[in-house]
């Protein structure tokens, strides 16, 4: 699979990916500000920006608060959307037609690629190849973020895939909720990345993860932590005693993020 050949509605609104922007600004600051060698002009590439480039522009603003000269490239399959987006182009921001074979110019370097809400219509078995294709232009240490959110951005689950010398490493899964829909672990199941959505069943590692998290959440509620933010925090702290690789950083928990970095990387 080498092209973004499935059309989508693409009606993304301002702020839908703000929680992801906040996470990246906080947790991937070094990636966003690197400026030595090839990193000096390395871009952020947003794949599949949709009918309007609002989320690309939101991210450009957020990331340029750290790195004012950051080049940003928005990529879309449909030519009319790309043409419409040109009204927002400037010296640092470009919009190009393309798909998973990113339309980069010779010598262009990439530090961060985002591909959110794109793969829900693809076959799970296609996902590893798409990841590899998308990640090819990344500099060593660069990051590919791929996953799904609900329409408002209140719930998010994403793969974090890092370019390492051996290739693309499935470094982590990132979960986020803003608690506007309450909280229970089941909230995330419909927004898992495409390769996991139909694997929450007995015998699968992702099923075991959700079973453990649900048990930890029930224990937290029984202990009196019934408000969604409290139930989330204490469920994650309990889950960390059952599951290796949970990052229990205070900032993450306070802001509704669960970062899971399984030893050896996220399973396929």
Coordinates of C-alpha atoms in Angstrom, one line a residue:
X1 CA 0.0 0.0 0.0
X2 CA 1.8 3.1 -1.2
X3 CA -0.8 5.7 -1.7
X4 CA -3.6 7.4 0.3
X5 CA -6.2 5.9 -2.1
X6 CA -9.3 5.8 0.2
X7 CA -11.2 9.1 0.3
X8 CA -12.5 10.3 3.6
X9 CA -15.0 12.9 4.7
X10 CA -12.1 14.8 6.3
X11 CA -14.2 17.4 8.2
X12 CA -11.6 18.0 10.9
X13 CA -12.2 21.0 13.1
X14 CA -9.9 23.4 15.0
X15 CA -8.7 21.8 18.2
X16 CA -9.4 18.2 17.3
X17 CA -5.7 17.3 17.8
X18 CA -4.8 19.8 20.4
X19 CA -4.2 17.2 23.1
X20 CA -1.7 15.5 20.8
X21 CA 0.0 18.9 20.2
X22 CA 0.2 19.5 23.9
X23 CA 1.7 16.1 24.5
X24 CA 4.3 16.5 21.8
X25 CA 5.3 20.0 23.0
X26 CA 5.8 18.7 26.5
X27 CA 7.2 15.2 25.9
X28 CA 9.0 15.7 22.6
X29 CA 10.5 19.1 23.1
X30 CA 14.0 18.0 22.1
X31 CA 12.7 16.5 18.9
X32 CA 10.9 19.7 18.0
X33 CA 13.8 22.1 18.7
X34 CA 16.8 20.1 17.4
X35 CA 18.8 22.2 15.0
X36 CA 22.2 20.6 14.4
X37 CA 23.2 19.3 11.0
X38 CA 20.3 17.9 9.0
X39 CA 17.9 18.9 11.8
X40 CA 18.3 22.6 11.0
X41 CA 15.6 22.5 8.4
X42 CA 13.8 19.3 9.3
X43 CA 10.0 19.6 8.8
X44 CA 6.9 18.5 10.5
X45 CA 4.6 16.7 8.0
X46 CA 0.9 16.3 8.6
X47 CA -0.6 13.6 6.4
X48 CA -4.3 13.8 5.4
X49 CA -5.2 17.3 6.7
X50 CA -8.7 17.0 5.4
X51 CA -11.2 19.4 3.9
X52 CA -9.6 22.3 5.7
X53 CA -6.0 22.5 7.1
X54 CA -7.1 23.6 10.6
X55 CA -5.2 20.9 12.5
X56 CA -2.0 21.5 10.5
X57 CA -2.2 25.2 11.3
X58 CA -3.0 24.5 15.0
X59 CA 0.1 22.3 15.2
X60 CA 2.3 24.8 13.3
X61 CA 1.3 27.5 15.9
X62 CA 1.9 25.1 18.9
X63 CA 5.3 23.8 17.6
X64 CA 6.6 27.2 16.5
X65 CA 6.2 28.5 20.0
X66 CA 9.3 26.3 20.6
X67 CA 10.9 26.4 17.2
X68 CA 9.8 29.6 15.3
X69 CA 11.5 28.5 12.1
X70 CA 10.0 25.1 11.9
X71 CA 9.0 24.1 8.3
X72 CA 5.5 22.5 8.1
X73 CA 4.1 20.5 5.2
X74 CA 0.5 19.5 5.0
X75 CA -0.3 16.6 2.7
X76 CA -3.7 15.7 1.2
X77 CA -4.8 13.3 -1.6
X78 CA -7.5 15.4 -3.1
X79 CA -6.4 18.2 -5.3
X80 CA -9.2 20.7 -4.5
X81 CA -8.4 20.5 -0.8
X82 CA -4.7 21.2 -1.5
X83 CA -5.7 24.1 -3.8
X84 CA -8.0 25.6 -1.1
X85 CA -5.3 25.2 1.6
X86 CA -2.9 27.4 -0.5
X87 CA -4.6 30.4 1.0
X88 CA -2.8 29.5 4.3
X89 CA 0.6 28.8 2.8
X90 CA 3.6 31.0 3.6
X91 CA 7.4 30.9 3.6
X92 CA 7.4 28.1 6.3
X93 CA 4.1 26.4 5.5
X94 CA 3.3 24.4 2.3
X95 CA 0.4 22.2 1.2
X96 CA 1.0 19.4 -1.3
X97 CA -0.9 16.7 -3.0
X98 CA 0.1 13.2 -2.1
X99 CA -0.4 10.1 0.0
X100 CA 1.8 7.6 1.9
X101 CA 4.6 8.3 -0.6
X102 CA 5.1 11.7 0.9
X103 CA 5.6 14.5 -1.7
X104 CA 8.9 15.8 -0.4
X105 CA 11.4 17.8 -2.5
X106 CA 15.0 16.5 -3.0
X107 CA 17.0 16.9 0.2
X108 CA 14.0 17.7 2.4
X109 CA 14.4 16.3 5.9
X110 CA 11.6 15.3 8.3
X111 CA 11.6 15.1 12.1
X112 CA 7.9 14.4 12.8
X113 CA 5.1 12.8 10.8
X114 CA 1.5 12.7 11.9
X115 CA -1.1 10.5 10.3
X116 CA -4.2 10.7 12.4
X117 CA -7.7 9.3 11.5
X118 CA -6.5 7.9 8.2
X119 CA -6.3 4.2 8.5
X120 CA -9.7 3.2 9.9
X121 CA -10.8 2.0 6.5
X122 CA -7.7 -0.1 5.8
X123 CA -7.2 -3.8 6.5
X124 CA -5.2 -4.4 9.7
X125 CA -2.6 -6.4 7.8
X126 CA -1.9 -3.3 5.6
X127 CA -0.9 -1.2 8.6
X128 CA 2.7 -2.4 9.1
X129 CA 3.6 -1.6 5.5
X130 CA 1.9 1.8 5.7
X131 CA 3.9 2.6 8.8
X132 CA 7.1 1.6 7.1
X133 CA 6.3 3.7 4.0
X134 CA 5.3 6.7 6.0
X135 CA 8.4 6.4 8.3
X136 CA 11.0 6.2 5.5
X137 CA 11.8 9.9 5.3
X138 CA 12.4 10.4 9.0
X139 CA 15.8 11.3 10.4
X140 CA 17.2 8.9 12.9
X141 CA 15.4 9.7 16.2
X142 CA 12.4 11.1 14.3
X143 CA 8.8 10.2 15.2
X144 CA 5.8 8.9 13.4
X145 CA 2.4 9.3 15.2
X146 CA -0.5 7.3 13.8
X147 CA -3.9 6.6 15.4
X148 CA -7.4 7.8 15.9
X149 CA -9.5 10.3 17.8
X150 CA -13.2 10.8 18.3
X151 CA -14.7 13.7 16.3
X152 CA -14.1 16.3 19.0
X153 CA -10.7 15.1 20.0
X154 CA -11.9 14.2 23.5
X155 CA -10.5 10.6 23.2
X156 CA -7.3 9.6 21.5
X157 CA -5.2 6.5 21.0
X158 CA -2.0 6.6 18.9
X159 CA 1.1 4.6 18.0
X160 CA 4.4 6.4 18.6
X161 CA 6.9 4.9 16.2
X162 CA 10.6 6.0 16.4
X163 CA 13.2 5.9 13.6
X164 CA 16.2 4.0 14.9
X165 CA 19.3 2.7 13.1
X166 CA 17.6 -0.7 12.5
X167 CA 14.4 0.8 11.1
X168 CA 11.1 1.9 12.6
X169 CA 10.6 0.9 16.3
X170 CA 7.0 0.6 17.7
X171 CA 8.0 2.5 20.8
X172 CA 4.8 3.2 22.6
X173 CA 1.0 3.5 22.7
X174 CA -0.4 6.8 23.8
X175 CA -3.9 7.1 25.3
X176 CA -5.6 10.4 26.2
X177 CA -9.0 11.6 27.5
X178 CA -10.1 15.1 28.5
X179 CA -12.8 13.5 30.8
X180 CA -15.7 15.3 29.0
X181 CA -17.1 11.8 28.3
X182 CA -16.4 10.5 31.8
X183 CA -13.8 7.8 32.2
X184 CA -13.6 4.0 31.9
X185 CA -11.0 2.0 30.0
X186 CA -13.6 0.8 27.6
X187 CA -13.9 4.4 26.4
X188 CA -10.7 3.9 24.3
X189 CA -11.6 0.6 22.6
X190 CA -13.4 2.2 19.6
X191 CA -10.4 4.6 19.0
X192 CA -7.6 2.1 19.0
X193 CA -5.3 2.2 16.0
X194 CA -6.5 0.1 13.1
X195 CA -4.3 -2.9 13.7
X196 CA -5.7 -3.3 17.2
X197 CA -9.4 -2.5 16.9
X198 CA -10.6 -6.0 16.3
X199 CA -8.0 -7.7 18.5
X200 CA -9.5 -7.0 21.9
X201 CA -10.4 -10.6 22.4
X202 CA -9.1 -13.4 24.7
X203 CA -5.6 -14.5 23.8
X204 CA -4.5 -11.2 22.4
X205 CA -2.1 -9.0 24.4
X206 CA -4.3 -5.9 23.9
X207 CA -7.2 -7.8 25.5
X208 CA -5.1 -8.6 28.5
X209 CA -4.1 -5.0 28.8
X210 CA -7.7 -3.8 28.8
X211 CA -8.8 -6.5 31.2
X212 CA -6.0 -5.5 33.6
X213 CA -6.9 -1.8 33.3
X214 CA -10.6 -2.5 33.8
X215 CA -9.8 -4.4 37.0
X216 CA -7.5 -1.6 38.2
X217 CA -10.3 1.0 37.4
X218 CA -12.9 -1.0 39.4
X219 CA -10.5 -1.3 42.3
X220 CA -9.9 2.5 42.2
X221 CA -13.6 3.2 42.2
X222 CA -14.2 0.8 45.1
X223 CA -11.5 2.7 47.0
X224 CA -13.5 5.9 46.6
X225 CA -12.0 7.4 43.5
X226 CA -15.2 7.9 41.6
X227 CA -14.5 11.3 39.8
X228 CA -13.2 10.6 36.3
X229 CA -9.7 12.3 36.8
X230 CA -9.2 10.5 40.1
X231 CA -10.4 7.2 38.8
X232 CA -8.0 7.6 35.8
X233 CA -5.0 8.4 37.8
X234 CA -5.5 5.7 40.4
X235 CA -6.4 3.1 37.9
X236 CA -3.1 3.8 36.0
X237 CA -1.1 3.6 39.2
X238 CA -2.7 0.3 40.0
X239 CA -2.2 -0.9 36.5
X240 CA 1.5 -0.1 36.7
X241 CA 1.9 -3.0 39.2
X242 CA 0.4 -5.4 36.7
X243 CA 1.8 -4.2 33.3
X244 CA 5.4 -3.4 32.5
X245 CA 6.3 -0.2 30.7
X246 CA 3.7 2.2 32.0
X247 CA 5.0 5.7 32.4
X248 CA 3.6 7.2 35.6
X249 CA 4.9 10.7 35.2
X250 CA 2.8 13.2 37.2
X251 CA 2.3 15.6 34.3
X252 CA 0.9 12.8 32.1
X253 CA -1.5 11.5 34.7
X254 CA -2.7 15.0 35.7
X255 CA -3.5 15.7 32.1
X256 CA -5.3 12.5 31.2
X257 CA -2.4 10.7 29.3
X258 CA -1.4 7.1 29.7
X259 CA 1.9 6.3 28.0
X260 CA 2.7 2.6 27.6
X261 CA 6.2 1.6 26.4
X262 CA 6.3 -2.2 26.6
X263 CA 9.8 -3.6 27.0
X264 CA 10.9 -4.5 23.5
X265 CA 8.3 -2.3 21.9
X266 CA 4.6 -2.5 21.2
X267 CA 3.6 -5.9 20.0
X268 CA 2.3 -6.5 16.5

